[in-house]
Structure formats: C-alpha cells, structure tokens
PDB file of C-alpha atoms in Angstrom:
ATOM      1  CA  MET A   1     194.534 129.361 176.356  1.00  0.00           C
ATOM      2  CA  PHE A   2     193.091 132.581 177.176  1.00  0.00           C
ATOM      3  CA  ASN A   3     189.530 131.316 177.861  1.00  0.00           C
ATOM      4  CA  PHE A   4     190.477 131.265 181.631  1.00  0.00           C
ATOM      5  CA  PHE A   5     190.864 134.969 181.552  1.00  0.00           C
ATOM      6  CA  ARG A   6     187.804 135.905 179.694  1.00  0.00           C
ATOM      7  CA  LYS A   7     185.167 137.624 181.850  1.00  0.00           C
ATOM      8  CA  LYS A   8     181.734 135.977 181.709  1.00  0.00           C
ATOM      9  CA  LYS A   9     179.068 138.281 180.233  1.00  0.00           C
ATOM     10  CA  GLU A  10     176.658 139.446 183.026  1.00  0.00           C
ATOM     11  CA  ASP A  11     173.027 139.413 182.294  1.00  0.00           C
ATOM     12  CA  VAL A  12     171.313 142.718 182.236  1.00  0.00           C
ATOM     13  CA  LYS A  13     167.852 143.103 183.815  1.00  0.00           C
ATOM     14  CA  LEU A  14     164.840 144.530 181.982  1.00  0.00           C
ATOM     15  CA  PHE A  15     163.221 147.501 183.692  1.00  0.00           C
ATOM     16  CA  TYR A  16     159.831 145.705 183.820  1.00  0.00           C
ATOM     17  CA  ASN A  17     158.900 142.318 185.168  1.00  0.00           C
ATOM     18  CA  THR A  18     155.956 140.980 182.744  1.00  0.00           C
ATOM     19  CA  ASP A  19     156.419 139.404 179.351  1.00  0.00           C
ATOM     20  CA  VAL A  20     153.132 139.893 177.483  1.00  0.00           C
ATOM     21  CA  HIS A  21     154.008 137.973 174.207  1.00  0.00           C
ATOM     22  CA  CYS A  22     156.078 134.702 174.049  1.00  0.00           C
ATOM     23  CA  HIS A  23     155.939 131.138 172.614  1.00  0.00           C
ATOM     24  CA  ILE A  24     157.053 129.209 175.589  1.00  0.00           C
ATOM     25  CA  LEU A  25     154.152 126.863 175.978  1.00  0.00           C
ATOM     26  CA  PRO A  26     155.279 123.760 174.853  1.00  0.00           C
ATOM     27  CA  GLY A  27     153.881 121.778 171.907  1.00  0.00           C
ATOM     28  CA  VAL A  28     151.009 123.950 170.584  1.00  0.00           C
ATOM     29  CA  ASP A  29     152.666 126.024 167.985  1.00  0.00           C
ATOM     30  CA  HIS A  30     156.416 126.549 166.535  1.00  0.00           C
ATOM     31  CA  GLY A  31     157.667 127.682 169.679  1.00  0.00           C
ATOM     32  CA  ALA A  32     158.856 125.467 172.573  1.00  0.00           C
ATOM     33  CA  ARG A  33     158.575 121.875 171.498  1.00  0.00           C
ATOM     34  CA  THR A  34     158.997 120.197 174.738  1.00  0.00           C
ATOM     35  CA  ILE A  35     158.543 120.630 178.362  1.00  0.00           C
ATOM     36  CA  GLN A  36     162.248 121.152 178.779  1.00  0.00           C
ATOM     37  CA  ASP A  37     162.304 123.720 176.001  1.00  0.00           C
ATOM     38  CA  GLY A  38     159.710 125.606 177.723  1.00  0.00           C
ATOM     39  CA  ILE A  39     161.486 125.368 180.992  1.00  0.00           C
ATOM     40  CA  ASP A  40     164.548 126.598 179.577  1.00  0.00           C
ATOM     41  CA  LEU A  41     162.921 129.654 178.008  1.00  0.00           C
ATOM     42  CA  LEU A  42     161.268 130.506 181.085  1.00  0.00           C
ATOM     43  CA  LYS A  43     164.691 130.311 182.897  1.00  0.00           C
ATOM     44  CA  ALA A  44     166.072 132.714 180.311  1.00  0.00           C
ATOM     45  CA  ASN A  45     163.324 135.140 180.706  1.00  0.00           C
ATOM     46  CA  MET A  46     163.695 135.096 184.650  1.00  0.00           C
ATOM     47  CA  GLU A  47     167.612 135.759 184.059  1.00  0.00           C
ATOM     48  CA  MET A  48     166.394 139.063 182.303  1.00  0.00           C
ATOM     49  CA  GLY A  49     164.188 140.038 185.369  1.00  0.00           C
ATOM     50  CA  ILE A  50     160.982 138.470 184.375  1.00  0.00           C
ATOM     51  CA  ASN A  51     158.667 137.121 186.958  1.00  0.00           C
ATOM     52  CA  ARG A  52     155.481 137.204 185.209  1.00  0.00           C
ATOM     53  CA  VAL A  53     154.754 135.689 181.967  1.00  0.00           C
ATOM     54  CA  VAL A  54     151.540 135.737 179.661  1.00  0.00           C
ATOM     55  CA  LEU A  55     151.731 132.685 177.395  1.00  0.00           C
ATOM     56  CA  THR A  56     150.465 133.616 174.090  1.00  0.00           C
ATOM     57  CA  SER A  57     150.525 130.685 171.600  1.00  0.00           C
ATOM     58  CA  HIS A  58     149.577 131.086 168.073  1.00  0.00           C
ATOM     59  CA  VAL A  59     145.968 130.714 166.954  1.00  0.00           C
ATOM     60  CA  THR A  60     146.136 130.735 163.266  1.00  0.00           C
ATOM     61  CA  SER A  61     143.985 129.391 160.519  1.00  0.00           C
ATOM     62  CA  GLU A  62     144.990 125.967 159.331  1.00  0.00           C
ATOM     63  CA  THR A  63     148.531 125.959 160.991  1.00  0.00           C
ATOM     64  CA  PHE A  64     147.736 126.191 164.537  1.00  0.00           C
ATOM     65  CA  GLU A  65     144.021 126.016 165.114  1.00  0.00           C
ATOM     66  CA  ASN A  66     144.095 126.043 168.975  1.00  0.00           C
ATOM     67  CA  THR A  67     141.109 126.297 171.198  1.00  0.00           C
ATOM     68  CA  PRO A  68     140.753 127.320 174.873  1.00  0.00           C
ATOM     69  CA  GLU A  69     140.665 123.457 175.600  1.00  0.00           C
ATOM     70  CA  THR A  70     143.794 122.592 173.820  1.00  0.00           C
ATOM     71  CA  LEU A  71     145.635 125.610 175.426  1.00  0.00           C
ATOM     72  CA  SER A  72     144.419 124.871 178.642  1.00  0.00           C
ATOM     73  CA  ALA A  73     145.235 121.297 178.733  1.00  0.00           C
ATOM     74  CA  ALA A  74     148.934 122.227 177.763  1.00  0.00           C
ATOM     75  CA  PHE A  75     148.909 124.970 180.141  1.00  0.00           C
ATOM     76  CA  ASP A  76     147.961 122.683 183.212  1.00  0.00           C
ATOM     77  CA  THR A  77     150.721 120.377 182.130  1.00  0.00           C
ATOM     78  CA  PHE A  78     153.274 123.026 181.856  1.00  0.00           C
ATOM     79  CA  LYS A  79     152.161 124.666 185.160  1.00  0.00           C
ATOM     80  CA  ASP A  80     152.793 121.389 186.835  1.00  0.00           C
ATOM     81  CA  ALA A  81     156.178 121.188 185.261  1.00  0.00           C
ATOM     82  CA  VAL A  82     157.253 124.661 186.268  1.00  0.00           C
ATOM     83  CA  ALA A  83     156.163 123.989 189.934  1.00  0.00           C
ATOM     84  CA  GLU A  84     158.294 120.788 189.947  1.00  0.00           C
ATOM     85  CA  ALA A  85     161.232 122.737 188.705  1.00  0.00           C
ATOM     86  CA  GLY A  86     160.909 125.316 191.539  1.00  0.00           C
ATOM     87  CA  LEU A  87     160.622 128.127 189.421  1.00  0.00           C
ATOM     88  CA  ASP A  88     159.196 131.145 191.152  1.00  0.00           C
ATOM     89  CA  VAL A  89     157.274 132.651 188.132  1.00  0.00           C
ATOM     90  CA  GLU A  90     153.604 133.732 187.826  1.00  0.00           C
ATOM     91  CA  LEU A  91     152.193 132.247 184.459  1.00  0.00           C
ATOM     92  CA  HIS A  92     148.947 133.280 182.779  1.00  0.00           C
ATOM     93  CA  LEU A  93     147.277 131.670 179.633  1.00  0.00           C
ATOM     94  CA  SER A  94     146.223 133.632 176.652  1.00  0.00           C
ATOM     95  CA  ALA A  95     146.935 133.574 172.937  1.00  0.00           C
ATOM     96  CA  GLU A  96     148.205 135.588 169.851  1.00  0.00           C
ATOM     97  CA  TYR A  97     145.278 135.687 167.630  1.00  0.00           C
ATOM     98  CA  ARG A  98     145.856 136.046 163.644  1.00  0.00           C
ATOM     99  CA  ILE A  99     143.138 138.131 162.405  1.00  0.00           C
ATOM    100  CA  ASP A 100     141.963 135.641 159.787  1.00  0.00           C
ATOM    101  CA  ASP A 101     138.694 133.263 158.932  1.00  0.00           C
ATOM    102  CA  TYR A 102     139.458 131.214 161.992  1.00  0.00           C
ATOM    103  CA  TRP A 103     139.694 133.962 164.264  1.00  0.00           C
ATOM    104  CA  GLN A 104     136.273 135.492 163.008  1.00  0.00           C
ATOM    105  CA  ARG A 105     134.585 132.080 163.668  1.00  0.00           C
ATOM    106  CA  GLU A 106     136.358 131.592 167.282  1.00  0.00           C
ATOM    107  CA  TYR A 107     135.406 135.318 168.188  1.00  0.00           C
ATOM    108  CA  ALA A 108     131.970 134.866 166.940  1.00  0.00           C
ATOM    109  CA  ALA A 109     131.598 131.787 169.199  1.00  0.00           C
ATOM    110  CA  GLY A 110     133.033 133.520 172.141  1.00  0.00           C
ATOM    111  CA  HIS A 111     136.081 131.363 172.275  1.00  0.00           C
ATOM    112  CA  VAL A 112     138.614 133.906 173.388  1.00  0.00           C
ATOM    113  CA  LEU A 113     141.349 133.678 176.006  1.00  0.00           C
ATOM    114  CA  PRO A 114     142.047 137.134 177.088  1.00  0.00           C
ATOM    115  CA  MET A 115     145.113 138.417 179.111  1.00  0.00           C
ATOM    116  CA  PRO A 116     144.609 139.654 182.483  1.00  0.00           C
ATOM    117  CA  GLY A 117     142.636 142.658 182.468  1.00  0.00           C
ATOM    118  CA  ASN A 118     140.588 141.446 179.392  1.00  0.00           C
ATOM    119  CA  HIS A 119     143.367 142.354 176.854  1.00  0.00           C
ATOM    120  CA  VAL A 120     143.574 140.640 173.740  1.00  0.00           C
ATOM    121  CA  LEU A 121     146.683 140.091 171.481  1.00  0.00           C
ATOM    122  CA  LEU A 122     145.990 140.197 167.840  1.00  0.00           C
ATOM    123  CA  GLU A 123     148.369 139.703 164.990  1.00  0.00           C
ATOM    124  CA  ASN A 124     147.788 141.113 161.451  1.00  0.00           C
ATOM    125  CA  SER A 125     148.700 139.110 158.283  1.00  0.00           C
ATOM    126  CA  PHE A 126     152.145 140.000 157.125  1.00  0.00           C
ATOM    127  CA  ALA A 127     150.863 140.282 153.472  1.00  0.00           C
ATOM    128  CA  GLN A 128     148.082 142.777 153.833  1.00  0.00           C
ATOM    129  CA  GLU A 129     145.773 144.187 156.497  1.00  0.00           C
ATOM    130  CA  LEU A 130     142.210 142.783 156.771  1.00  0.00           C
ATOM    131  CA  ILE A 131     139.594 144.654 155.358  1.00  0.00           C
ATOM    132  CA  GLY A 132     137.350 146.148 158.207  1.00  0.00           C
ATOM    133  CA  SER A 133     139.872 145.732 160.982  1.00  0.00           C
ATOM    134  CA  ASP A 134     138.989 149.056 162.367  1.00  0.00           C
ATOM    135  CA  VAL A 135     135.293 147.875 162.823  1.00  0.00           C
ATOM    136  CA  MET A 136     136.686 144.662 164.554  1.00  0.00           C
ATOM    137  CA  MET A 137     138.751 146.759 166.852  1.00  0.00           C
ATOM    138  CA  PHE A 138     135.857 149.087 167.988  1.00  0.00           C
ATOM    139  CA  ASP A 139     133.430 145.600 168.205  1.00  0.00           C
ATOM    140  CA  LEU A 140     136.086 144.296 170.715  1.00  0.00           C
ATOM    141  CA  ALA A 141     136.195 147.434 172.807  1.00  0.00           C
ATOM    142  CA  CYS A 142     132.172 147.511 172.632  1.00  0.00           C
ATOM    143  CA  LYS A 143     132.455 144.041 174.063  1.00  0.00           C
ATOM    144  CA  GLY A 144     134.788 144.719 177.077  1.00  0.00           C
ATOM    145  CA  TYR A 145     137.879 143.929 175.443  1.00  0.00           C
ATOM    146  CA  HIS A 146     141.155 145.924 175.204  1.00  0.00           C
ATOM    147  CA  PRO A 147     142.802 145.269 171.739  1.00  0.00           C
ATOM    148  CA  ILE A 148     146.648 145.062 171.617  1.00  0.00           C
ATOM    149  CA  LEU A 149     148.251 144.827 168.268  1.00  0.00           C
ATOM    150  CA  ALA A 150     151.291 142.588 168.153  1.00  0.00           C
ATOM    151  CA  HIS A 151     154.459 143.773 166.523  1.00  0.00           C
ATOM    152  CA  PRO A 152     153.105 146.470 164.285  1.00  0.00           C
ATOM    153  CA  GLU A 153     156.659 147.321 163.107  1.00  0.00           C
ATOM    154  CA  ARG A 154     156.643 143.946 161.211  1.00  0.00           C
ATOM    155  CA  TYR A 155     153.792 144.879 158.971  1.00  0.00           C
ATOM    156  CA  PRO A 156     155.545 146.445 155.809  1.00  0.00           C
ATOM    157  CA  TYR A 157     152.463 147.847 154.303  1.00  0.00           C
ATOM    158  CA  TRP A 158     152.104 150.032 157.499  1.00  0.00           C
ATOM    159  CA  ALA A 159     155.952 150.697 157.727  1.00  0.00           C
ATOM    160  CA  GLN A 160     155.752 152.374 154.365  1.00  0.00           C
ATOM    161  CA  ASN A 161     152.387 154.302 155.364  1.00  0.00           C
ATOM    162  CA  ARG A 162     153.207 155.434 158.707  1.00  0.00           C
ATOM    163  CA  ASP A 163     149.971 157.574 159.137  1.00  0.00           C
ATOM    164  CA  ARG A 164     148.078 154.236 159.483  1.00  0.00           C
ATOM    165  CA  TYR A 165     150.114 153.712 162.850  1.00  0.00           C
ATOM    166  CA  LYS A 166     148.956 157.172 164.034  1.00  0.00           C
ATOM    167  CA  ALA A 167     145.179 156.545 162.927  1.00  0.00           C
ATOM    168  CA  MET A 168     145.149 152.837 164.712  1.00  0.00           C
ATOM    169  CA  HIS A 169     146.776 154.030 167.771  1.00  0.00           C
ATOM    170  CA  ASN A 170     144.624 157.060 168.169  1.00  0.00           C
ATOM    171  CA  SER A 171     141.512 154.780 168.227  1.00  0.00           C
ATOM    172  CA  ASN A 172     142.724 153.332 171.422  1.00  0.00           C
ATOM    173  CA  VAL A 173     144.417 150.145 170.230  1.00  0.00           C
ATOM    174  CA  LYS A 174     147.498 149.668 172.112  1.00  0.00           C
ATOM    175  CA  PHE A 175     150.718 148.663 170.159  1.00  0.00           C
ATOM    176  CA  GLN A 176     153.084 145.779 171.317  1.00  0.00           C
ATOM    177  CA  VAL A 177     156.555 146.126 169.867  1.00  0.00           C
ATOM    178  CA  ASN A 178     159.125 143.097 169.797  1.00  0.00           C
ATOM    179  CA  ILE A 179     162.586 143.655 171.468  1.00  0.00           C
ATOM    180  CA  LEU A 180     163.794 141.285 168.549  1.00  0.00           C
ATOM    181  CA  SER A 181     162.596 144.005 166.201  1.00  0.00           C
ATOM    182  CA  LEU A 182     164.734 146.520 167.813  1.00  0.00           C
ATOM    183  CA  THR A 183     167.693 144.389 167.384  1.00  0.00           C
ATOM    184  CA  GLY A 184     167.552 144.135 163.752  1.00  0.00           C
ATOM    185  CA  TYR A 185     166.590 140.198 163.523  1.00  0.00           C
ATOM    186  CA  PHE A 186     163.632 140.829 161.187  1.00  0.00           C
ATOM    187  CA  GLY A 187     165.463 143.252 159.172  1.00  0.00           C
ATOM    188  CA  SER A 188     166.200 146.865 158.774  1.00  0.00           C
ATOM    189  CA  LEU A 189     162.656 148.113 157.927  1.00  0.00           C
ATOM    190  CA  ALA A 190     161.112 146.414 161.090  1.00  0.00           C
ATOM    191  CA  SER A 191     164.175 147.767 163.206  1.00  0.00           C
ATOM    192  CA  GLU A 192     163.906 151.324 161.860  1.00  0.00           C
ATOM    193  CA  THR A 193     160.023 151.370 162.309  1.00  0.00           C
ATOM    194  CA  ALA A 194     160.333 150.067 165.897  1.00  0.00           C
ATOM    195  CA  HIS A 195     162.742 152.768 166.805  1.00  0.00           C
ATOM    196  CA  TRP A 196     160.418 155.228 165.001  1.00  0.00           C
ATOM    197  CA  LEU A 197     157.431 154.010 167.105  1.00  0.00           C
ATOM    198  CA  VAL A 198     159.573 154.273 170.127  1.00  0.00           C
ATOM    199  CA  LYS A 199     160.491 157.924 169.395  1.00  0.00           C
ATOM    200  CA  ASN A 200     156.966 158.889 168.654  1.00  0.00           C
ATOM    201  CA  ASP A 201     155.543 157.399 171.855  1.00  0.00           C
ATOM    202  CA  MET A 202     153.530 154.723 170.372  1.00  0.00           C
ATOM    203  CA  VAL A 203     154.923 151.708 172.179  1.00  0.00           C
ATOM    204  CA  ASP A 204     152.787 150.472 174.927  1.00  0.00           C
ATOM    205  CA  PHE A 205     154.075 147.083 175.446  1.00  0.00           C
ATOM    206  CA  LEU A 206     157.409 145.238 174.735  1.00  0.00           C
ATOM    207  CA  GLY A 207     157.276 141.426 174.179  1.00  0.00           C
ATOM    208  CA  SER A 208     160.121 138.954 173.664  1.00  0.00           C
ATOM    209  CA  ASP A 209     158.208 136.795 171.115  1.00  0.00           C
ATOM    210  CA  MET A 210     160.607 134.160 172.122  1.00  0.00           C
ATOM    211  CA  HIS A 211     160.247 130.830 170.275  1.00  0.00           C
ATOM    212  CA  HIS A 212     163.577 129.296 171.076  1.00  0.00           C
ATOM    213  CA  MET A 213     166.831 130.040 172.834  1.00  0.00           C
ATOM    214  CA  LYS A 214     168.377 131.745 170.036  1.00  0.00           C
ATOM    215  CA  HIS A 215     165.906 134.529 170.359  1.00  0.00           C
ATOM    216  CA  ALA A 216     166.780 134.621 174.026  1.00  0.00           C
ATOM    217  CA  GLU A 217     170.373 134.937 173.456  1.00  0.00           C
ATOM    218  CA  ILE A 218     170.028 137.799 170.907  1.00  0.00           C
ATOM    219  CA  ILE A 219     167.694 139.560 173.455  1.00  0.00           C
ATOM    220  CA  LYS A 220     170.320 139.238 176.122  1.00  0.00           C
ATOM    221  CA  ASP A 221     173.125 140.591 174.087  1.00  0.00           C
ATOM    222  CA  TYR A 222     170.901 143.579 172.969  1.00  0.00           C
ATOM    223  CA  LEU A 223     170.241 144.402 176.547  1.00  0.00           C
ATOM    224  CA  ARG A 224     173.995 144.987 177.069  1.00  0.00           C
ATOM    225  CA  SER A 225     173.819 147.648 174.026  1.00  0.00           C
ATOM    226  CA  LYS A 226     173.948 151.393 174.119  1.00  0.00           C
ATOM    227  CA  ASP A 227     170.896 151.360 171.916  1.00  0.00           C
ATOM    228  CA  TRP A 228     168.763 149.577 174.394  1.00  0.00           C
ATOM    229  CA  ARG A 229     169.868 152.026 176.967  1.00  0.00           C
ATOM    230  CA  LYS A 230     168.493 154.929 174.894  1.00  0.00           C
ATOM    231  CA  VAL A 231     165.254 152.783 174.313  1.00  0.00           C
ATOM    232  CA  ALA A 232     164.649 152.018 177.827  1.00  0.00           C
ATOM    233  CA  GLU A 233     165.395 155.449 178.806  1.00  0.00           C
ATOM    234  CA  ARG A 234     162.536 156.666 176.328  1.00  0.00           C
ATOM    235  CA  LEU A 235     160.098 153.980 177.521  1.00  0.00           C
ATOM    236  CA  GLN A 236     160.425 154.021 181.285  1.00  0.00           C
ATOM    237  CA  GLY A 237     157.572 155.549 182.826  1.00  0.00           C
ATOM    238  CA  ARG A 238     155.070 154.878 179.956  1.00  0.00           C
ATOM    239  CA  LEU A 239     155.495 151.196 179.126  1.00  0.00           C
ATOM    240  CA  LEU A 240     152.313 149.203 180.557  1.00  0.00           C
ATOM    241  CA  ASN A 241     153.678 145.763 180.753  1.00  0.00           C
ATOM    242  CA  ASP A 242     153.717 145.624 184.558  1.00  0.00           C
ATOM    243  CA  GLU A 243     150.168 147.304 184.562  1.00  0.00           C
ATOM    244  CA  ILE A 244     148.313 144.623 182.705  1.00  0.00           C
ATOM    245  CA  GLY A 245     145.561 143.161 184.641  1.00  0.00           C
ATOM    246  CA  LYS A 246     146.047 145.272 187.780  1.00  0.00           C
TER     247      LYS A 246
END
C-alpha cells in the first residue's frame, strides 16, 4: 500500500561518456542474444551518461572464434537497428581478444579490429598468464598498436603478486578495470585489487563489461554509492575513456 509514496531511484551519470568494454553486439558471444537485448543494454548505458560505445565482443579459441567479417556483419545489422530505434549514440566496432592460440593465429594474419586510435583490448587467461606476453605487448607496440589489458583485477595470479601489475603498467600497457569488479560482483579479491589499482593510479580506463541487464542494474546501483563517489574523485582528470581515438 506504500508503493505510491516510494521515491523512484534517479539514475546517476558517469563522469565520462565512452564505454570501451561491453558485450552489447547481439548474437556473437554470450552477451546480448538478440537485437532487442542490444538495444536495451545501449539504452541502459545511455541512461548512465554514455553516448559513445566501443563494442568489444569476445574473440576466443573454440568458444567464440569471431573474425573481422563475422563481427562486421553483425555490426552493420545492429547499427541499422539502433538508427531505426532513434538512439543518439556513436558506435565503434572492435573486440576483446583472449590471448590464446586463436589470437596468435589471427594476429599473425593481421586479422585485428582495433579500437579508435589503434588500441587493442586484450584479455589474459583466468588460469595463468601466457608465457611471453611481455614480448607480445612489445611487438604490438612496434607495429603501431596500443595494448590495453582488460580487467587486470580479475587475474588471481596477479592479484596475489602485485609487483606484476607495476611491471606491466610501467611497460606502457594501459589497464582497463571493470566497474562491476569495484562493486564486488566478481568476488572480494577482484574488488580489493580493483580498489588497490585505483589508489595506485594504475587505472587508465573503466569499462562496464555489460553482458545483460542484471549487470546494468548492478552498475546503476553502485553509482549511487559513497564508494563510487570516492573512486570517481580519484579517477577524474586521469581516466582516458573519452580520449580514445582523439
């Protein structure tokens, strides 16, 4: 009987406008399944102040062996649907590349879809780091790419050896932390590590890493929290989301 008197929660805006990591492109990985799913996730992002989105679908051995052709076809279809829905949002196509055997073959063949500004989003295995990853990052830089490591806070073998973060970040590899990690969604170790990276000025990008609407709602709730206000205050002026490709 008191629902009428309950105040509707207001959406809180992010202090930046570009999402560099999400799984909104429909039908290519375990993110958005349908066009409508993708539209709904885009709307949720826009409600948080996002008006520029880099679509970073998984490219992973055996599970999501996407190619520039498969992703481009899905992107063209989705762009048409977004325009038809009347959404005022700038979309860019890229990918989240798992560093595995499939990536090695695709990279050697030149089959890379970089972000604006020739940035490449790379994901480590969650079990162990690939031997030679430092050499690969250096090779990427030599070829004109700018490597970004996706959600480094989620790799437990690094979270338990934090000097590895410093070594990798000092080698000019940028770090992209998930807002979901800050909320505790991926567990206490990922949350503690994400906050440690914020405190030590090693967060260059934030990403939603949204796969479905539950993720969107968790992020929206977190943006109303005191913890987010502290994180945002620390990151303002140094986060590079809106600088990508400019």
